[in-house]
mmCIF file of C-alpha atoms and ligand atoms in Angstrom:
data_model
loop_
_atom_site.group_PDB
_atom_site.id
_atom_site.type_symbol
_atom_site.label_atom_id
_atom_site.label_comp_id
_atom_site.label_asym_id
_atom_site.label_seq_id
_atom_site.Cartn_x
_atom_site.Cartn_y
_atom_site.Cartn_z
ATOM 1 C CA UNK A 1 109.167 112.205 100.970
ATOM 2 C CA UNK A 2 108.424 108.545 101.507
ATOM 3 C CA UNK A 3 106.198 107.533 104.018
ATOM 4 C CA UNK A 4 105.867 103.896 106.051
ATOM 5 C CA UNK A 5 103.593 102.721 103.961
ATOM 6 C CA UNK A 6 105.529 103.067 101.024
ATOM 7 C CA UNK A 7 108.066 100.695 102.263
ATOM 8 C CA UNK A 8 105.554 98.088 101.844
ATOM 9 C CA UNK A 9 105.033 95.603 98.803
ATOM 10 C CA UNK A 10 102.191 93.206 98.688
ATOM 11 C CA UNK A 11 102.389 90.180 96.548
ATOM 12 C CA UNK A 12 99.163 89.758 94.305
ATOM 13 C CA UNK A 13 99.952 86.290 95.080
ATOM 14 C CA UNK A 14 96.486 85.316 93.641
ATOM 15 C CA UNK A 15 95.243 83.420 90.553
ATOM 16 C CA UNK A 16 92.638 85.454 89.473
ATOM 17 C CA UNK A 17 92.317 88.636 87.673
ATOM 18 C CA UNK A 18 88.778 89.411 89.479
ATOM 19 C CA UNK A 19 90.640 88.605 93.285
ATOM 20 C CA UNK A 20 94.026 90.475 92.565
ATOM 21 C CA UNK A 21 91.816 93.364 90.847
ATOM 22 C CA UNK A 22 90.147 92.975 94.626
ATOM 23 C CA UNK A 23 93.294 93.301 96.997
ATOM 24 C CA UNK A 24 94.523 96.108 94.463
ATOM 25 C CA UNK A 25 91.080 98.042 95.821
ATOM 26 C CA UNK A 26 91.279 96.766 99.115
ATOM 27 C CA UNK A 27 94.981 97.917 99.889
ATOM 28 C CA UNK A 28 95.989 100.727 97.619
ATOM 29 C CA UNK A 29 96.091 103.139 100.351
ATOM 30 C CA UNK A 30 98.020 101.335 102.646
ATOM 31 C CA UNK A 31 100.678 99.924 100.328
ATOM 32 C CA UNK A 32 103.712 101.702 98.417
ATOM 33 C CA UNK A 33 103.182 98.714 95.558
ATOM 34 C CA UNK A 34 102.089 95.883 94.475
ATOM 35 C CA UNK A 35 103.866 93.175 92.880
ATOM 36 C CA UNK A 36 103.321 90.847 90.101
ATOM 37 C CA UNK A 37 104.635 87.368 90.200
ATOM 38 C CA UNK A 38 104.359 84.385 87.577
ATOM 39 C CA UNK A 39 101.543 83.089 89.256
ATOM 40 C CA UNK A 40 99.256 85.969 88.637
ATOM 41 C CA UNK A 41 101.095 87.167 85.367
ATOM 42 C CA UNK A 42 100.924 84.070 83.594
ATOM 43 C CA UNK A 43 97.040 84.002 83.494
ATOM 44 C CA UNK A 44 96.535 88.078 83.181
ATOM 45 C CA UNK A 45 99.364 89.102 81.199
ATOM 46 C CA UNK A 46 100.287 93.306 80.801
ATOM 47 C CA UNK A 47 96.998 94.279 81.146
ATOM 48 C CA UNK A 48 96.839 93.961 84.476
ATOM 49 C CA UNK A 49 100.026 95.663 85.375
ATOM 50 C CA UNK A 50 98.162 98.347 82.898
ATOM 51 C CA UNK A 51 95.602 98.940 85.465
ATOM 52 C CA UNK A 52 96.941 98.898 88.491
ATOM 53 C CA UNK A 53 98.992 101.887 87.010
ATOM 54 C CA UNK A 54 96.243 103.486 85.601
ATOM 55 C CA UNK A 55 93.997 102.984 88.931
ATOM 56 C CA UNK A 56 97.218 105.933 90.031
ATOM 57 C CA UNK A 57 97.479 105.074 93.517
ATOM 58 C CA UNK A 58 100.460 102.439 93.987
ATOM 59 C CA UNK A 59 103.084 101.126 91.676
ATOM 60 C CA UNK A 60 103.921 97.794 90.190
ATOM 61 C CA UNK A 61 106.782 95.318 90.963
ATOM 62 C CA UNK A 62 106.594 92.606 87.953
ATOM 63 C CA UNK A 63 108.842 89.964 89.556
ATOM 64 C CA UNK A 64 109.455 87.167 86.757
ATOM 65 C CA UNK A 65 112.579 86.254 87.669
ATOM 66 C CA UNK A 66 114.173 86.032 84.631
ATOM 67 C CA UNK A 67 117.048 83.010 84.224
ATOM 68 C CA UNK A 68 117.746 82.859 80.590
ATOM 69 C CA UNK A 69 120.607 82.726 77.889
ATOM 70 C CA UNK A 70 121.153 86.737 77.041
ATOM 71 C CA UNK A 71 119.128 87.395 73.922
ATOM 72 C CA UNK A 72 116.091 86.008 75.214
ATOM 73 C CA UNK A 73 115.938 87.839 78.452
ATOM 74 C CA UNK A 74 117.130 91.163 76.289
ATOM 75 C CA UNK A 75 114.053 91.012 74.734
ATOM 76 C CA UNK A 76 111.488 90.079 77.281
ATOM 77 C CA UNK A 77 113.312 93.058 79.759
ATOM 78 C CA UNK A 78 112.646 95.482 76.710
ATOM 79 C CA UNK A 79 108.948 94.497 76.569
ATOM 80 C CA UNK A 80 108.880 95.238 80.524
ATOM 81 C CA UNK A 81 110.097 98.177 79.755
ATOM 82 C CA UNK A 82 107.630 99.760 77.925
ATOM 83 C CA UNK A 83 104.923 98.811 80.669
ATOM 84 C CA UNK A 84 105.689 101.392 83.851
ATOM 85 C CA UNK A 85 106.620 99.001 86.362
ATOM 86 C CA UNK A 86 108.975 100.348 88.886
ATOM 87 C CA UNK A 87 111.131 97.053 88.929
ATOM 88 C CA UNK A 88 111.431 93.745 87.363
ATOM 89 C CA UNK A 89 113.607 91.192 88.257
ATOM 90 C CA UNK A 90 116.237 88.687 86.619
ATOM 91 C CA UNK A 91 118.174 86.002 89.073
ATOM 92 C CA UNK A 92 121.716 86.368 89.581
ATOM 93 C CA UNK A 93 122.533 82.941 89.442
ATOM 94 C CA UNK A 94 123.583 82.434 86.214
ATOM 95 C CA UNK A 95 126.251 84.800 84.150
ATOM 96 C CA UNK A 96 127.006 88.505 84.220
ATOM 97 C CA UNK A 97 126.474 88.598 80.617
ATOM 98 C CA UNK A 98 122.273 87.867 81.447
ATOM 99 C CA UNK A 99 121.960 90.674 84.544
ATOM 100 C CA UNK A 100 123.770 92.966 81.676
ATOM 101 C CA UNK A 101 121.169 92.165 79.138
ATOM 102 C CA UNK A 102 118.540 92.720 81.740
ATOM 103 C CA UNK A 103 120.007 95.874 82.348
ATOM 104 C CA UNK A 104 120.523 97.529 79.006
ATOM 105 C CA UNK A 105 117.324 96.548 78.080
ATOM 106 C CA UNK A 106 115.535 97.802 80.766
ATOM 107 C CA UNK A 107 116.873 101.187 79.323
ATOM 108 C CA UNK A 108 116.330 103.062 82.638
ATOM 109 C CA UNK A 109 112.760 102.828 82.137
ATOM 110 C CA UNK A 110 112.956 100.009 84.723
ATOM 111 C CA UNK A 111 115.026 99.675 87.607
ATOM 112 C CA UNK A 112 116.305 95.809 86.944
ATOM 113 C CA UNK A 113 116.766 93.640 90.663
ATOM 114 C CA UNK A 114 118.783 90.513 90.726
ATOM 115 C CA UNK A 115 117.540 88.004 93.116
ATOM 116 C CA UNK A 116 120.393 86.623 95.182
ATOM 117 C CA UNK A 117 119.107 83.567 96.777
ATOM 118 C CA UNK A 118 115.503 83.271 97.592
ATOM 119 C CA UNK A 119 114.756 83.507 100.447
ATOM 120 C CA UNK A 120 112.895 80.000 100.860
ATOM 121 C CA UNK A 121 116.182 78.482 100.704
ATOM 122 C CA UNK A 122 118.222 76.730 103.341
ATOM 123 C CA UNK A 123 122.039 75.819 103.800
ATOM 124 C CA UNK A 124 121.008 72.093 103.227
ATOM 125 C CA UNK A 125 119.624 72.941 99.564
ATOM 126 C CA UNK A 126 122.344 74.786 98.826
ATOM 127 C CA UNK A 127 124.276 71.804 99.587
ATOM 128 C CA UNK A 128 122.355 69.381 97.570
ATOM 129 C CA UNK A 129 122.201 72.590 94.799
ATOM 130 C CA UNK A 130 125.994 71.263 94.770
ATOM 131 C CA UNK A 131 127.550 74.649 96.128
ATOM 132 C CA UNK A 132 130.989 74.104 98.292
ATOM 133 C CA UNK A 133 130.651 74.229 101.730
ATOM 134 C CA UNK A 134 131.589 77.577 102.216
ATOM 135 C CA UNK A 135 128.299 78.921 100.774
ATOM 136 C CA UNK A 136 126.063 75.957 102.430
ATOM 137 C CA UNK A 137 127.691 76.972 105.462
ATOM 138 C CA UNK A 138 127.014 80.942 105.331
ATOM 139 C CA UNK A 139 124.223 81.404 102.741
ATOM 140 C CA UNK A 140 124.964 85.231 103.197
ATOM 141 C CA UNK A 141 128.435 84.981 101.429
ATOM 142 C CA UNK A 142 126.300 83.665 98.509
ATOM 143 C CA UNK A 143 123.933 86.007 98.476
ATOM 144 C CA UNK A 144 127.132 88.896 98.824
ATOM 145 C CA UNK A 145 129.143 87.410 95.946
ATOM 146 C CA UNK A 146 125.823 87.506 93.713
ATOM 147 C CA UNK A 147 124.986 90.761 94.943
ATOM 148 C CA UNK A 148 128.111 91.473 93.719
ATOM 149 C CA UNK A 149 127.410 90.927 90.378
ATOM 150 C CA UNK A 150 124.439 92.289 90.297
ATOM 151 C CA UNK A 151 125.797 95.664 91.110
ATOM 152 C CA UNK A 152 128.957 95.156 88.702
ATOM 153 C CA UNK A 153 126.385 94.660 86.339
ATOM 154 C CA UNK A 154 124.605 97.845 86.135
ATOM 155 C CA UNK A 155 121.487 96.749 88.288
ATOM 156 C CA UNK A 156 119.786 98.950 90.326
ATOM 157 C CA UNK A 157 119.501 96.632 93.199
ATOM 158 C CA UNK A 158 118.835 93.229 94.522
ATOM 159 C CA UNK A 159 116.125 90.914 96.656
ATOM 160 C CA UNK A 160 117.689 89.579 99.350
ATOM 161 C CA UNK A 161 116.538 89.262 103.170
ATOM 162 C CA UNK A 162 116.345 91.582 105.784
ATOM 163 C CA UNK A 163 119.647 89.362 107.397
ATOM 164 C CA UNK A 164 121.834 90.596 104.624
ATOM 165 C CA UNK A 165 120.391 94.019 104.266
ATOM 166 C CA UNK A 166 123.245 95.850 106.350
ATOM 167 C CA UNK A 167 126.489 94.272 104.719
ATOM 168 C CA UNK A 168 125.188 94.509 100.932
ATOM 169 C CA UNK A 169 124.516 98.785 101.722
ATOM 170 C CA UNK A 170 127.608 98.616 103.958
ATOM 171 C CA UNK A 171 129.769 96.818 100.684
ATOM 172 C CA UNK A 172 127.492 98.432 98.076
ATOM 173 C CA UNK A 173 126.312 101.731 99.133
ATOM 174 C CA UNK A 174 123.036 103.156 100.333
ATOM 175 C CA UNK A 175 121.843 103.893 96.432
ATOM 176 C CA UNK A 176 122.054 100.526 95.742
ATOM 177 C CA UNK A 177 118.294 98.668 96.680
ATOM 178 C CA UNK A 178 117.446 96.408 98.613
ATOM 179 C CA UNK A 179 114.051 94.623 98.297
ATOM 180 C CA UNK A 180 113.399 92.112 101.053
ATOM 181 C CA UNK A 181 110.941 89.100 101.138
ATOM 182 C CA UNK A 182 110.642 86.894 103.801
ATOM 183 C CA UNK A 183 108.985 89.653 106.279
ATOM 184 C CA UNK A 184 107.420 88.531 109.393
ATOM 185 C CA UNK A 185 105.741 90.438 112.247
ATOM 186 C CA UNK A 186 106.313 89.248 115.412
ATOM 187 C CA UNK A 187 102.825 89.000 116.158
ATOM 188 C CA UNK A 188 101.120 85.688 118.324
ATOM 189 C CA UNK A 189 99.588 83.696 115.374
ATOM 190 C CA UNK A 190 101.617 84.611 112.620
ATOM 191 C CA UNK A 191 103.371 81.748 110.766
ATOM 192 C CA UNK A 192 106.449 81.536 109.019
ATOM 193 C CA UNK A 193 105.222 80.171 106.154
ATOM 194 C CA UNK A 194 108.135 78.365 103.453
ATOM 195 C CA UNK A 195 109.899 81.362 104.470
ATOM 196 C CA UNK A 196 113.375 80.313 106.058
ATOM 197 C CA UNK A 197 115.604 83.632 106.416
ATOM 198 C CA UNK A 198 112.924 85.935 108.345
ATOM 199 C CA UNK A 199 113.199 89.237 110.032
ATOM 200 C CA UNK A 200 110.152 91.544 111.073
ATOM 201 C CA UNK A 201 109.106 94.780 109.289
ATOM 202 C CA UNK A 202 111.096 96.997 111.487
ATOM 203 C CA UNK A 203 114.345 94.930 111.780
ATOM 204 C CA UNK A 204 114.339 94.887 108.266
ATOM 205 C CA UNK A 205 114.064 98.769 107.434
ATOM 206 C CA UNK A 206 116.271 99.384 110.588
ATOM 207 C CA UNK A 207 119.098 97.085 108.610
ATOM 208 C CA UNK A 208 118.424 99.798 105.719
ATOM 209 C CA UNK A 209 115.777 97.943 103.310
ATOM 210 C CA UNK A 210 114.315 100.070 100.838
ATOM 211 C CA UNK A 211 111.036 97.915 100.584
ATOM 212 C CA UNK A 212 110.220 94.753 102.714
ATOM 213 C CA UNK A 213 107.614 92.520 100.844
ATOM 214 C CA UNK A 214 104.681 91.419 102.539
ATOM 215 C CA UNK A 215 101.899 88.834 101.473
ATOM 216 C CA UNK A 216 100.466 85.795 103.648
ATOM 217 C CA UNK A 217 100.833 88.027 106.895
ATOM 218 C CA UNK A 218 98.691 90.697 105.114
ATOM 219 C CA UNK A 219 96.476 88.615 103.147
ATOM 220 C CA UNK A 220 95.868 85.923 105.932
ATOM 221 C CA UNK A 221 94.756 88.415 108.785
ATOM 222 C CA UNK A 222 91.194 88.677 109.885
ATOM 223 C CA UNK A 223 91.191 92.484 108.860
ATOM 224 C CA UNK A 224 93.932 93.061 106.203
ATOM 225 C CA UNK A 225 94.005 96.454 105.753
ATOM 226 C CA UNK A 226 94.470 96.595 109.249
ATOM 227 C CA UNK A 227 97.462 94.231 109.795
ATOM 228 C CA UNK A 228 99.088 96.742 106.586
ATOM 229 C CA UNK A 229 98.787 99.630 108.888
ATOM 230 C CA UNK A 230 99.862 98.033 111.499
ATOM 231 C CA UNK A 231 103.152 97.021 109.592
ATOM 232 C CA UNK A 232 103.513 100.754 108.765
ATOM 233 C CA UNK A 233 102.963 102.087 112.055
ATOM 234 C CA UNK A 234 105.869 99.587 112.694
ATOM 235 C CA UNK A 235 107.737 100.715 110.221
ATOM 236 C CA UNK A 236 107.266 104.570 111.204
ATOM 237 C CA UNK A 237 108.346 103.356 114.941
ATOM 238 C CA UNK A 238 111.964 103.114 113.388
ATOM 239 C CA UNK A 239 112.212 105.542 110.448
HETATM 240 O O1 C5P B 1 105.123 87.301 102.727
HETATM 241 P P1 C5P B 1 105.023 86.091 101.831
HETATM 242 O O2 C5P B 1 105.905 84.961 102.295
HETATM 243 O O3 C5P B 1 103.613 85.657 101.577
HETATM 244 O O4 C5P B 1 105.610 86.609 100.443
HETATM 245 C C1 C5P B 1 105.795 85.718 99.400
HETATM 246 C C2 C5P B 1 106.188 86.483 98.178
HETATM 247 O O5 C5P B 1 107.565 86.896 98.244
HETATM 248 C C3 C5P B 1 106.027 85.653 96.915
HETATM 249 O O6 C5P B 1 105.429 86.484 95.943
HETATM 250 C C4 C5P B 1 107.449 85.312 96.545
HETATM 251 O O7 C5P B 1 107.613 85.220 95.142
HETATM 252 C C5 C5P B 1 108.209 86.513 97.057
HETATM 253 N N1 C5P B 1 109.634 86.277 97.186
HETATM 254 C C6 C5P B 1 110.193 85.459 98.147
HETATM 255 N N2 C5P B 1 111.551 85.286 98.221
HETATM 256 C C7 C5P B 1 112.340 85.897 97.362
HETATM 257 C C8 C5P B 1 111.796 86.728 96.377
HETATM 258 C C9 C5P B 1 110.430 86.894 96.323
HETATM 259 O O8 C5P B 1 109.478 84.863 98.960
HETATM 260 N N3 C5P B 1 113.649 85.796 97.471
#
């Protein structure tokens, strides 16, 4: 059965083997996962995503993003593969043919997410991205016709925010995941951040997220295993 806290991703959003190796110990019981971006990959490689697996108590969400022609991203998904991360990602921006690459070489050892549109993005740079108006106008129908694809494609979900949680199930259907940045508790002090397209921990799993992720609100706070329980007791308050 999944509990709150297992709704919850935080972001090793660090540069440093020695600090993310520190927030993995800090905030294993308190978290469902932890994710992996470039920032952290690119100086630690696998072997970190190694041992947070083998330290048993959360799993790993490598989020590289992926945007490449077919072959190349075939080959990089089927090295993910091999690792034991619970997802990876690969943006839906580009064609069909790359999510399906992702996707078939992910071999169901992965569960491959398309990212729609991040979530740091606004109608104006969609506009100056050189997207028609309709998108710039209503990022969500963007984010819909890639989610789309995504699911045409074979993926097992999408990142998208907690906004456009309801409509992608609603079109989709509840098996298809949603993974949603861009959390924010609506507690005095917290900031938005770059983060354009927010909606708090509980608005998001009410609009049927699977996993919200969560980083500068956790990692900022004065006591941060604290603020992750918090988010789960907030999360429990609507499950
Ligand atoms: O909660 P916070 O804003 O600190 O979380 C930032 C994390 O969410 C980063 O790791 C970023 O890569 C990730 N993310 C995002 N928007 C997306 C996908 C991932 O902010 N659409």
């Amino acid at each position: 059965m999944k509990s709150a806290k297992d709704y919850i991703i935080f972001p090793l959003d660090v540069a440093s083997e020695d600090s993310a190796k520190d927030w993995v110990k800090r905030l294993s019981h308190h978290v469902g996962m932890f994710k992996v971006g470039l920032e952290l990959f690119v100086r630690t490689g696998p072997a970190l995503v190694r041992w947070i697996l083998d330290a048993g108590e959360a799993g790993v969400f490598l989020d590289l993003k992926f945007h490449d022609i077919p072959a190349t991203v075939s080959k990089a998904m089927s090295g993910i593969a091999d690792l034991g991360a619970t997802f990876a990602t690969v943006h839906c921006g580009e064609t069909s043919a790359m999510l399906k690459a992702a996707v078939e070489a992910g071999r169901k050892k992965v569960g491959i997410l398309g990212v729609t549109v991040l979530t740091s993005v606004s109608g104006a740079d969609i506009r100056e991205a050189g997207f028609c108006s309709d998108y710039s106008a209503d990022i969500s129908k963007l984010v819909m016709k890639r989610a789309c694809m995504a699911h045409a494609a074979g993926c097992a979900g999408v990142v998208c925010s907690g906004q456009e949680v309801a409509v992608i199930k609603k079109t989709l259907g509840k098996d298809f995941i949603t993974v949603t940045p861009g959390i924010r508790p609506a507690w005095d002090g917290v900031s938005a951040d770059d983060q354009q397209r927010i909606t708090t921990p509980a608005q998001a799993v009410q609009n049927g997220a699977d996993y919200i992720v969560i980083g500068r609100p956790i990692r900022n706070a004065v006591k941060p295993s604290e603020a992750a329980l918090r988010i789960a007791d907030e999360i429990n308050g609507v499950l």
